[in-house]
Backbone as ProteinMPNN parsed JSONL, in Angstrom:
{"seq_chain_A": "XXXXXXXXXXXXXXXXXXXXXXXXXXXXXXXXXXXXXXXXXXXXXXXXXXXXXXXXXXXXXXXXXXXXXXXXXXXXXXXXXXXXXXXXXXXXXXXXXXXXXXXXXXXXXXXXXXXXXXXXXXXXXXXXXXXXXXXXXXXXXXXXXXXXXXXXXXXXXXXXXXXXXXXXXXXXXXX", "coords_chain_A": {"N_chain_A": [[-5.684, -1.334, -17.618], [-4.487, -3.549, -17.743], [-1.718, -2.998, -19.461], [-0.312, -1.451, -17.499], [-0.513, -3.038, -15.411], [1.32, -5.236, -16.758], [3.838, -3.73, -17.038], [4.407, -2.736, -14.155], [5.215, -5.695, -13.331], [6.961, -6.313, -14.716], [10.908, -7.011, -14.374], [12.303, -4.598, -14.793], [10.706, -1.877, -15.033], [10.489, 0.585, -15.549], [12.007, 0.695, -18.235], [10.457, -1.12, -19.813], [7.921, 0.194, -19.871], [9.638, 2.573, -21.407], [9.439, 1.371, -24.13], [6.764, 1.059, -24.59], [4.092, 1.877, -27.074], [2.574, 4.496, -28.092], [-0.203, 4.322, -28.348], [-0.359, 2.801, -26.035], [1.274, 3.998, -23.859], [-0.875, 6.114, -23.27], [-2.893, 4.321, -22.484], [-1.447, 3.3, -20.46], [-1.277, 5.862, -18.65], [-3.859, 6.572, -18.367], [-5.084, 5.271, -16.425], [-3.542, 5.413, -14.452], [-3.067, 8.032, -13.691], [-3.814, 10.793, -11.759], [-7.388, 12.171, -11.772], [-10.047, 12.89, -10.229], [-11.718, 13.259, -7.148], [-13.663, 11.117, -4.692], [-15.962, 11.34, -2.247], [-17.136, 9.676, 1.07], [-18.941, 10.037, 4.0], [-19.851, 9.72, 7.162], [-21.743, 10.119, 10.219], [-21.944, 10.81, 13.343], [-23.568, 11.02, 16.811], [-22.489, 11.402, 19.974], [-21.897, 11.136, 24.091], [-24.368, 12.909, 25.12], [-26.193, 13.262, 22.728], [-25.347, 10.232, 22.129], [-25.799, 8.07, 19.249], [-27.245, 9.194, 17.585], [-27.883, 10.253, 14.104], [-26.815, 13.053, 12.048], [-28.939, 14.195, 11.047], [-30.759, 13.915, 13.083], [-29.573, 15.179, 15.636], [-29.831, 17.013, 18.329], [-29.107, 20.508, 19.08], [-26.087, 21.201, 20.002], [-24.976, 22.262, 23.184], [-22.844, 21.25, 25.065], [-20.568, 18.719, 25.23], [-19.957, 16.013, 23.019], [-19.181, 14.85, 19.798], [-18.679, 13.081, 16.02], [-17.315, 12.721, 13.007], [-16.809, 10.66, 10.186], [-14.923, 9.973, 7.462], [-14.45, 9.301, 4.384], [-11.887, 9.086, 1.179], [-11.59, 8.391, -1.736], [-9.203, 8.472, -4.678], [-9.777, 9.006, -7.774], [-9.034, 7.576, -11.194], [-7.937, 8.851, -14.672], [-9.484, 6.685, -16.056], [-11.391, 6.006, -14.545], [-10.937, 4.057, -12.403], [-9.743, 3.115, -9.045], [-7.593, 4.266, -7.185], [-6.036, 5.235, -4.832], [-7.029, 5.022, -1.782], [-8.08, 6.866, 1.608], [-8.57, 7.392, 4.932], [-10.338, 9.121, 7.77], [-11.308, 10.614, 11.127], [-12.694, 12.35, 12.665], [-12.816, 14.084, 15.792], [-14.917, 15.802, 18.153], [-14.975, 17.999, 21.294], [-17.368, 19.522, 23.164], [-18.47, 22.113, 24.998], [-20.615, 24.654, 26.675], [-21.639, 25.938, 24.397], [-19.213, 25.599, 23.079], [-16.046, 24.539, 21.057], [-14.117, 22.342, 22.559], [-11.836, 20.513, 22.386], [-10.162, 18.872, 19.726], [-9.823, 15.992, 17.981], [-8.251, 13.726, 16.154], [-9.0, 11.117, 15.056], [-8.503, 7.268, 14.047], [-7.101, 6.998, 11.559], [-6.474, 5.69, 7.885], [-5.006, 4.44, 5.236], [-4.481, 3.422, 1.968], [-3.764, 1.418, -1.606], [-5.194, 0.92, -4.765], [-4.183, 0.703, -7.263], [-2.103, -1.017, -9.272], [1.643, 0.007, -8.933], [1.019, 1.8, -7.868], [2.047, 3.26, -4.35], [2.413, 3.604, -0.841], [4.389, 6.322, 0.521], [5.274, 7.326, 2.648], [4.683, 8.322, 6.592], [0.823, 8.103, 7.322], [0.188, 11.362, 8.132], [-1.649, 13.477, 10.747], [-3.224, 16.583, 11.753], [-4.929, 19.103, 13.52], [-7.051, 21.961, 14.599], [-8.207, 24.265, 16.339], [-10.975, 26.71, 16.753], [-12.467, 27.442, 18.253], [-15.137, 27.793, 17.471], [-15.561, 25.895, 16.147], [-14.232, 22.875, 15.082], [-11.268, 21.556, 13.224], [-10.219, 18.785, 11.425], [-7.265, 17.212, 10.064], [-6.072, 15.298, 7.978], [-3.194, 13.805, 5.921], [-1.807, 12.176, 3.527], [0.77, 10.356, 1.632], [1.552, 9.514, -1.377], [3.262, 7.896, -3.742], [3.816, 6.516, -7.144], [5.438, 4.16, -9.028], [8.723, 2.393, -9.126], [11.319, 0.3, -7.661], [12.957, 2.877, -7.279], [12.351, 4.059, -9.357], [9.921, 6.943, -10.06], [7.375, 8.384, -10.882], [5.474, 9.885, -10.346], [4.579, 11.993, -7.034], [1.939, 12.649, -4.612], [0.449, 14.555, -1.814], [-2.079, 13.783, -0.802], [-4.735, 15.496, 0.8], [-7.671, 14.794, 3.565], [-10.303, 16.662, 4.627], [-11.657, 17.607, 7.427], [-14.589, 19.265, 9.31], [-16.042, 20.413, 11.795], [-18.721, 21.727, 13.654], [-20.0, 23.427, 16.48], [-22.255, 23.918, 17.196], [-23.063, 21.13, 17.258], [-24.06, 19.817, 14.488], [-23.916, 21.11, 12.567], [-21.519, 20.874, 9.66], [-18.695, 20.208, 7.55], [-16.892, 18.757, 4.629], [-14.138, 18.277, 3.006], [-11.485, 18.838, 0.52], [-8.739, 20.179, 1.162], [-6.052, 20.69, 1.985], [-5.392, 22.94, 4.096], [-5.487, 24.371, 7.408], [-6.846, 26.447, 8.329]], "CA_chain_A": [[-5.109, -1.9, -16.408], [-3.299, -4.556, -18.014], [-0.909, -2.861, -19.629], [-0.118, -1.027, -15.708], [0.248, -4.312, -14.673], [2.66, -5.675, -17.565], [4.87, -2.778, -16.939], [5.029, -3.25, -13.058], [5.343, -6.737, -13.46], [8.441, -6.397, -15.094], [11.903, -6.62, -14.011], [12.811, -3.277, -15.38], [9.226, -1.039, -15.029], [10.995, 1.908, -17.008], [12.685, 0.115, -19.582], [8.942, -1.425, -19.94], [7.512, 1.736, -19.837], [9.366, 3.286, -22.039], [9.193, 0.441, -24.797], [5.04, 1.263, -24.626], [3.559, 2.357, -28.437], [1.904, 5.692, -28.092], [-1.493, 4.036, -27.484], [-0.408, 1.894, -24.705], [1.299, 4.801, -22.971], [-2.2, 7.022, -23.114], [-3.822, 3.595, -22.155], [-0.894, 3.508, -19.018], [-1.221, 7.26, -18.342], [-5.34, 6.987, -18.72], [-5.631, 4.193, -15.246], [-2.57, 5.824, -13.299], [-3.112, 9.333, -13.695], [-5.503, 11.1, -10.609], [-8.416, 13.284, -11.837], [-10.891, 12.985, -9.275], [-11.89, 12.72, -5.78], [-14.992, 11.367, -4.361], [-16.298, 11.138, -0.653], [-18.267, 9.604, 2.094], [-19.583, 10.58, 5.225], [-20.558, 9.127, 8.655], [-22.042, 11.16, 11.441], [-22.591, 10.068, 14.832], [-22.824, 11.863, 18.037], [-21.598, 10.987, 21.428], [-22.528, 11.712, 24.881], [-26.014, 13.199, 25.512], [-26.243, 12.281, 20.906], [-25.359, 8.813, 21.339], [-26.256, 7.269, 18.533], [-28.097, 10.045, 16.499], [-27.517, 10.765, 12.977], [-26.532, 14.383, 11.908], [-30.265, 14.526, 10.743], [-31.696, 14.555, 14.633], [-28.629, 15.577, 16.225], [-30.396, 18.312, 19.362], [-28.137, 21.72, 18.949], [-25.315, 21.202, 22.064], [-24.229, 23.54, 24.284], [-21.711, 20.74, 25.83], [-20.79, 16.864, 25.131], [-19.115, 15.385, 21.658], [-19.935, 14.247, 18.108], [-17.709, 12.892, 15.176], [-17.503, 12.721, 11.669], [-16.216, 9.677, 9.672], [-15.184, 10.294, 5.766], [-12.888, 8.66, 3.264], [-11.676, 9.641, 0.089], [-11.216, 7.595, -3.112], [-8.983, 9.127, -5.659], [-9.702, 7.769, -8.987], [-8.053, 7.935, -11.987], [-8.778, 9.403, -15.881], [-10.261, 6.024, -16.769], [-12.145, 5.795, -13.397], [-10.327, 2.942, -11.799], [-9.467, 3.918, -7.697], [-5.654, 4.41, -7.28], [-6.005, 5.064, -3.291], [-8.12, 5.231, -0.696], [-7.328, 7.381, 3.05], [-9.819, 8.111, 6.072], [-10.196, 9.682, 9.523], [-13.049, 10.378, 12.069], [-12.506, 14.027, 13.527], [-13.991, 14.024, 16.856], [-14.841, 17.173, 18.602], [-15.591, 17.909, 22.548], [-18.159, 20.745, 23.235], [-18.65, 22.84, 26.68], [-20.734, 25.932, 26.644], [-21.407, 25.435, 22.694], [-17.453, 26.028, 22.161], [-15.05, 23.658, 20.659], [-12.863, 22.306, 23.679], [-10.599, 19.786, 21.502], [-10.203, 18.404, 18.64], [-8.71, 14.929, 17.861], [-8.255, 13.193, 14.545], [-8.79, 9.39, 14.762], [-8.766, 6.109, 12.854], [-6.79, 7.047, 10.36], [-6.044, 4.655, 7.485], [-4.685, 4.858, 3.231], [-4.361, 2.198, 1.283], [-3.346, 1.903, -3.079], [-5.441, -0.099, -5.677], [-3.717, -0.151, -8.792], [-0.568, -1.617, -9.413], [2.181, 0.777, -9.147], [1.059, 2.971, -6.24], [2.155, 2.726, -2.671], [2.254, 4.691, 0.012], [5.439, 6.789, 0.537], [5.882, 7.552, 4.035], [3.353, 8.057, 7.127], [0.373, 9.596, 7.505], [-0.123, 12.46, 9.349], [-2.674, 14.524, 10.95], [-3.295, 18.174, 12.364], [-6.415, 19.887, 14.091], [-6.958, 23.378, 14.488], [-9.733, 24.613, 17.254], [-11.003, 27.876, 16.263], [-13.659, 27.925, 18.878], [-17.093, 27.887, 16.617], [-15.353, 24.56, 15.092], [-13.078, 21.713, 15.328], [-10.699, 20.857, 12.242], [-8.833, 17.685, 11.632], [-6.811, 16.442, 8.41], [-5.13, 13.47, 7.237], [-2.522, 14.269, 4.81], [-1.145, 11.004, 3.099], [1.691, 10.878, 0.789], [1.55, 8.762, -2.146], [3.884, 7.984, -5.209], [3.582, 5.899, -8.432], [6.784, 4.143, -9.212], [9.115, 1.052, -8.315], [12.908, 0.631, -7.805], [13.743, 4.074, -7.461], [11.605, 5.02, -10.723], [9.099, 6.871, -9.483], [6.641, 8.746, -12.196], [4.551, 11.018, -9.55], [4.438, 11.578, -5.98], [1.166, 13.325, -4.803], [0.227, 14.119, -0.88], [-3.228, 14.391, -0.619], [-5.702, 15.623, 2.597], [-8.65, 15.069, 3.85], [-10.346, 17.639, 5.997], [-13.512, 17.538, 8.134], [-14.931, 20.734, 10.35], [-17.001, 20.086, 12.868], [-19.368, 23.308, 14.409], [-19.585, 23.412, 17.931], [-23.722, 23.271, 17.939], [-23.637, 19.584, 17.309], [-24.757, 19.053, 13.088], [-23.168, 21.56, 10.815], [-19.503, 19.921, 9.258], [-18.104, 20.809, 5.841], [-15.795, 18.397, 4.119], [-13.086, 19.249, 1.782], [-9.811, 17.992, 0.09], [-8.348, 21.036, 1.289], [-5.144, 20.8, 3.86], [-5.12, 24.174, 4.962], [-5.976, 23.982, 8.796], [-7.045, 28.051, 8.691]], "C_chain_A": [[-4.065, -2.949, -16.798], [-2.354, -4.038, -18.519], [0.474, -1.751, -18.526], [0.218, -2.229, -15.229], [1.39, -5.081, -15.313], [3.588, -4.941, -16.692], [5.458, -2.793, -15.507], [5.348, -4.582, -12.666], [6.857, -6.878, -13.602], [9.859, -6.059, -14.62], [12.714, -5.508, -14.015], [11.495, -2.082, -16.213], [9.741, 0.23, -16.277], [11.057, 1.426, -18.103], [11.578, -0.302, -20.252], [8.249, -0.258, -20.523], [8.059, 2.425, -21.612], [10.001, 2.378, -23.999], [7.906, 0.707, -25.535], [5.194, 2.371, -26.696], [2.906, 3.836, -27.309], [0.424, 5.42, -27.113], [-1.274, 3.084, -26.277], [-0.249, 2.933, -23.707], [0.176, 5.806, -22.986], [-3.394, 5.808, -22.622], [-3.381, 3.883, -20.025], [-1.702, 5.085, -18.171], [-2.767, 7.266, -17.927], [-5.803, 5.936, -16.87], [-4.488, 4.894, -14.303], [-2.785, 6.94, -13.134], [-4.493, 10.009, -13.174], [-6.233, 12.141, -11.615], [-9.219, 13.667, -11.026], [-11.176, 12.91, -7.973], [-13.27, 12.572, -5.248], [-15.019, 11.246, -2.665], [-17.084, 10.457, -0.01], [-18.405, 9.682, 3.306], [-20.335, 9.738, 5.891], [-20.542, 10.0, 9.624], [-22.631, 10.221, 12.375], [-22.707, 10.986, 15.996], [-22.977, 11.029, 19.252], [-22.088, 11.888, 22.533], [-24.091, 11.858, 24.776], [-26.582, 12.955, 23.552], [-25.983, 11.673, 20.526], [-25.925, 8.324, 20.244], [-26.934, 7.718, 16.971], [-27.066, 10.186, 15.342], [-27.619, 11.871, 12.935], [-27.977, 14.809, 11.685], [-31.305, 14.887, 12.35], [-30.688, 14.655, 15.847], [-29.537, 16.946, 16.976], [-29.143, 19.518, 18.722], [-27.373, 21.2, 20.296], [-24.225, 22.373, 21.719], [-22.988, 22.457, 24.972], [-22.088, 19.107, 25.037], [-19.771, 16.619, 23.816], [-19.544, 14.828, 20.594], [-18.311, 14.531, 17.477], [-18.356, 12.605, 13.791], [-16.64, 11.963, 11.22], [-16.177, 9.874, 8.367], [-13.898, 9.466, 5.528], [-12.965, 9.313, 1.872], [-11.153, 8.871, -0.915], [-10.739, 8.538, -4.067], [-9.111, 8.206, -6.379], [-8.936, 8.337, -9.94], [-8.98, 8.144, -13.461], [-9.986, 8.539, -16.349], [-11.059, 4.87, -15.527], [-12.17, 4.538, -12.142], [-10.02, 3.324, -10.059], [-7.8, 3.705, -8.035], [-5.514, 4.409, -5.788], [-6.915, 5.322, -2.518], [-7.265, 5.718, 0.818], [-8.854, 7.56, 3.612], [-9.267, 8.844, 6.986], [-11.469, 9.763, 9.924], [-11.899, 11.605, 12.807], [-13.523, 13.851, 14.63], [-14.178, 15.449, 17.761], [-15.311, 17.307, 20.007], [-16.115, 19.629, 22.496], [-18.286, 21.061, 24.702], [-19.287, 24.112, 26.502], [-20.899, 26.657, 25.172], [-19.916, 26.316, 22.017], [-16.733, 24.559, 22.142], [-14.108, 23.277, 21.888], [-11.745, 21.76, 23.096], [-10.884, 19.123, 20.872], [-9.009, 16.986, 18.17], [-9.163, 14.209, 16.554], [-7.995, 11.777, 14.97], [-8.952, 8.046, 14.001], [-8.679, 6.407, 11.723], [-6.19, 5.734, 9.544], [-5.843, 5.087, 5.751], [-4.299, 3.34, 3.072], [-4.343, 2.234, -0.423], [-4.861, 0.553, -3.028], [-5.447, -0.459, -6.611], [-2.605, 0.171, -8.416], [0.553, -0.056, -9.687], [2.478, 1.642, -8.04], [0.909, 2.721, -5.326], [2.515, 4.018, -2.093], [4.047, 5.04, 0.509], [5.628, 7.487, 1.51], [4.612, 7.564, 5.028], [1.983, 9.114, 6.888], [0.119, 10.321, 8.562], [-1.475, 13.558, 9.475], [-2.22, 16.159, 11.659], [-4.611, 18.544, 12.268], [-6.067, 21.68, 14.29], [-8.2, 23.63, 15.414], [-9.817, 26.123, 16.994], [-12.251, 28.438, 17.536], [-15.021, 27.448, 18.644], [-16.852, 26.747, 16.14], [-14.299, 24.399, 15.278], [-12.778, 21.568, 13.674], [-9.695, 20.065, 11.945], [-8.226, 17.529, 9.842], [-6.19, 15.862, 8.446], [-4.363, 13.842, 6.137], [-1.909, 12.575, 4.602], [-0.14, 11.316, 1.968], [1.899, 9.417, 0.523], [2.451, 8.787, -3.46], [3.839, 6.62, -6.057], [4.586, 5.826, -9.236], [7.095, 2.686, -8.659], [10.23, 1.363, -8.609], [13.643, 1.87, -7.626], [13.16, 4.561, -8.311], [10.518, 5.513, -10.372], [8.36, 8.506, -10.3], [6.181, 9.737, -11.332], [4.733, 10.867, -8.047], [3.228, 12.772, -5.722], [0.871, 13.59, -2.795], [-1.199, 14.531, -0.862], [-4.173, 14.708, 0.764], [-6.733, 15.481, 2.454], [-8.973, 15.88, 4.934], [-11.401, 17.203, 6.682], [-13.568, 18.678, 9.406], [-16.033, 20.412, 10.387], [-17.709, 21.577, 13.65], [-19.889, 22.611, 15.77], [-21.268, 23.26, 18.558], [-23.972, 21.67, 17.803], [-23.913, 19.022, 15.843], [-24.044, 19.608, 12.361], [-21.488, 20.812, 11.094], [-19.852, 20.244, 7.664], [-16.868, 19.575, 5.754], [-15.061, 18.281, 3.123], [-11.442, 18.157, 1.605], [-8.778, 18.789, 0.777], [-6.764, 20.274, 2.843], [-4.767, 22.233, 4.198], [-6.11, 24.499, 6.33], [-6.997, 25.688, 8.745], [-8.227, 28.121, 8.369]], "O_chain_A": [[-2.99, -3.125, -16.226], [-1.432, -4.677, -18.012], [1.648, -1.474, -18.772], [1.279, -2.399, -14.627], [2.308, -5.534, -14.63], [4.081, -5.476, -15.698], [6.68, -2.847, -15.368], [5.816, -4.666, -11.531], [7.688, -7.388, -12.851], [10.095, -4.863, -14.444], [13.729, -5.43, -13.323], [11.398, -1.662, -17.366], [9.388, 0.53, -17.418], [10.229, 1.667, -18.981], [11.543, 0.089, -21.418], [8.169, -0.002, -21.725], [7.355, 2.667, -22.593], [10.808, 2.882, -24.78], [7.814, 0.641, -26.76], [6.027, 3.129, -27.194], [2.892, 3.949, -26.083], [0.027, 5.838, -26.025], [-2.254, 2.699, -25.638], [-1.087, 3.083, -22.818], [0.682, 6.752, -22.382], [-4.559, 6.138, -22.402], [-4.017, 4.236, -19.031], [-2.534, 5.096, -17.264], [-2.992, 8.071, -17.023], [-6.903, 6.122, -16.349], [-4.807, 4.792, -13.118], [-2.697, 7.106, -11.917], [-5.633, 9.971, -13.637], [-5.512, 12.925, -12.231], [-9.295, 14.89, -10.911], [-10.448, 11.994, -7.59], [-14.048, 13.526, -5.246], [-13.992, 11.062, -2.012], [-18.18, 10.536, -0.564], [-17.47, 9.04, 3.785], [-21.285, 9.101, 5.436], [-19.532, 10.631, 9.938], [-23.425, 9.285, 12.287], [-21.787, 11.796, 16.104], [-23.65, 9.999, 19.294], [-22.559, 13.007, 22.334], [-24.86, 10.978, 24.388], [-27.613, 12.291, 23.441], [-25.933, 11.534, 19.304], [-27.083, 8.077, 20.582], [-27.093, 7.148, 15.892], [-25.841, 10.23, 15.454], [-28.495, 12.285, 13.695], [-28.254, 15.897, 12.191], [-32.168, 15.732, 12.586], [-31.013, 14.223, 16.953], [-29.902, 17.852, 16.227], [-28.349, 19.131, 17.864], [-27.909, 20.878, 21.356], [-23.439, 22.917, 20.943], [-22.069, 23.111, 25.464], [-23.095, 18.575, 24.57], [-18.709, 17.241, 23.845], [-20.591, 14.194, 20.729], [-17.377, 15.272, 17.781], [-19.529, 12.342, 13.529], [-15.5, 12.226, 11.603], [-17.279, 9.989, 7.83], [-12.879, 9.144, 6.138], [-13.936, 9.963, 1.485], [-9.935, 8.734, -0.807], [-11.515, 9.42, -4.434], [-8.843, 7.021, -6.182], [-8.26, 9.35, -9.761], [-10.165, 7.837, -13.596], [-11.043, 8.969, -16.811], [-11.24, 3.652, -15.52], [-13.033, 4.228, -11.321], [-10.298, 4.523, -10.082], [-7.151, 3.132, -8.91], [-4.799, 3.494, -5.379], [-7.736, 6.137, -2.939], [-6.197, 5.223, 1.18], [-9.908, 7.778, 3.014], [-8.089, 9.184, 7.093], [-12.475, 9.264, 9.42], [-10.752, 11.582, 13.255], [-14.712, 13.564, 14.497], [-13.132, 16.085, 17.89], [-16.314, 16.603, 20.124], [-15.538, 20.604, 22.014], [-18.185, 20.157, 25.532], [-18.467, 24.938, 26.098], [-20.379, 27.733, 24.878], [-19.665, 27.112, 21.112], [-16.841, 23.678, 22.995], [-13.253, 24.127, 22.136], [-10.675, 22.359, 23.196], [-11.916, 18.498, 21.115], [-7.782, 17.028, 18.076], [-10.301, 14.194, 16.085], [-6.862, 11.356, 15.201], [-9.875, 8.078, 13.187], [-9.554, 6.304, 10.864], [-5.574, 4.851, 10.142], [-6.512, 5.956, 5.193], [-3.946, 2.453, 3.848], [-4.992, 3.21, -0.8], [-5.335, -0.19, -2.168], [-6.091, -1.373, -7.125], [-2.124, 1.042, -7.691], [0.25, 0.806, -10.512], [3.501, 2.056, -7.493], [-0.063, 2.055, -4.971], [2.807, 5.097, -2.608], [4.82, 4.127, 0.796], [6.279, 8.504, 1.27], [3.578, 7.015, 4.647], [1.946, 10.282, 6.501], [-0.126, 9.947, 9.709], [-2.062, 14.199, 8.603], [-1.112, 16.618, 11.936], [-5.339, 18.406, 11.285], [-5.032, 22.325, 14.12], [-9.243, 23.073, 15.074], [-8.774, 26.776, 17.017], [-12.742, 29.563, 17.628], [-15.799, 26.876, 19.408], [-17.827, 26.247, 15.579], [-13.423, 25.217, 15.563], [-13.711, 21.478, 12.877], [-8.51, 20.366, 12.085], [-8.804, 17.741, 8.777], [-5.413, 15.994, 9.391], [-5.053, 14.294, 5.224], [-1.619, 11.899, 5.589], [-0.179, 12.408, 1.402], [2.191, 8.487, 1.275], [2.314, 9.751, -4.214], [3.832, 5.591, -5.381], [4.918, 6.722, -10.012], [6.327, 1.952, -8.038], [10.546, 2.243, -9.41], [14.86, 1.914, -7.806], [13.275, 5.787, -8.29], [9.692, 4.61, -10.238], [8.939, 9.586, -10.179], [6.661, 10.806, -11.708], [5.027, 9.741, -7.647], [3.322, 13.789, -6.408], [1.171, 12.525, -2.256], [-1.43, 15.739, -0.914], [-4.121, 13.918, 1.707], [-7.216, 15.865, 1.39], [-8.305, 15.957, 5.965], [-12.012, 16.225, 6.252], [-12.692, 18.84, 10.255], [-16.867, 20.165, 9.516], [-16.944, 22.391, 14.168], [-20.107, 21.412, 15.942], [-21.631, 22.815, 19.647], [-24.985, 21.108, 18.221], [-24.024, 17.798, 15.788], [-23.438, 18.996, 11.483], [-20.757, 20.46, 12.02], [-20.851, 20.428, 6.967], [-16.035, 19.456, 6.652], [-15.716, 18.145, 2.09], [-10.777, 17.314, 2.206], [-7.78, 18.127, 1.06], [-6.715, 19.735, 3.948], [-3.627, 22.453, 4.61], [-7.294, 24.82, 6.234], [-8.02, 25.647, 9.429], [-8.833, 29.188, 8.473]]}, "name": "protein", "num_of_chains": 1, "seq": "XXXXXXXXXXXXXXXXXXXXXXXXXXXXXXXXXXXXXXXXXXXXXXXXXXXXXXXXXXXXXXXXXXXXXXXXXXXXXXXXXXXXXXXXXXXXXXXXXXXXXXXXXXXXXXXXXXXXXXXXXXXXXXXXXXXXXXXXXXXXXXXXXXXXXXXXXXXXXXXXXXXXXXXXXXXXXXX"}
């Protein structure tokens, strides 16, 4: 991390950069560079499943429930680099999907270097049997114009229309 922070520190991040010994740049490369993604999950439901957790969520035939997740990408040498959420909420009638809305979205960096590179955006998809929302964020790793990576990543969340099953995924393909 410190030698990530020298380098953006500096008046001239490249020139910094590319100054770095061998082992500094595999130290840089080892805290900036994504490998992973982890998750967590909040279930609630709404209406006639105020309050319930996905665990005693009734089956519905009508009413609403949501799903709250975030996503920490980390990096080779397990440091976070960004964090994004949402809360997919789903309305039920007749146990079918009526609409699907993607809310409380939020991204945010936490090592030096990476910021967020434009907004984010969502998209749902109602298929009927299930509601799907995603959060796409778009992130790059860079300063001044020098800018080493840009990455957009999604979160998804699918919601089923009896009230408990949900799947969540990195995936941005709405289909």
């Amino acid at each position: 991390m410190a030698v990530a922070e020298q380098v953006f520190a500096s008046s001239n991040p490249r020139a910094e950069y590319d100054k770095l010994n061998a082992s500094d740049k595999a130290s840089f490369d080892a805290v900036e560079t994504p490998s992973s993604v982890t998750h967590t999950v909040v279930i609630r439901g709404l209406g006639a499943n105020a309050g319930k957790t996905v665990d005693s969520l009734a089956a519905a035939s009508s009413g609403s429930w949501w799903v709250s997740a975030s996503w920490d990408e980390k990096a080779l040498a397990g440091n976070t680099l960004f964090s994004y959420g949402q809360e997919t909420k789903v309305y039920v009638s007749g146990g079918r999907v009526t609409s699907v809305q993607v809310l409380n979205m939020y991204s945010e960096t936490s090592t030096p270097g990476w910021y967020q590179n434009g907004p984010n955006r969502s998209y749902t998809n109602n298929v009927g049997w299930e509601g799907r929302g995603i959060i796409q964020v778009d992130y790059a790793l860079g300063v001044n114009g020098w800018n080493i990576q840009h990455v957009t990543p999604c979160g998804q969340l699918r919601l089923n229309a009896n009230g408990y099953n949900y799947a969540v995924s990195s995936s941005c393909n709405p289909n």
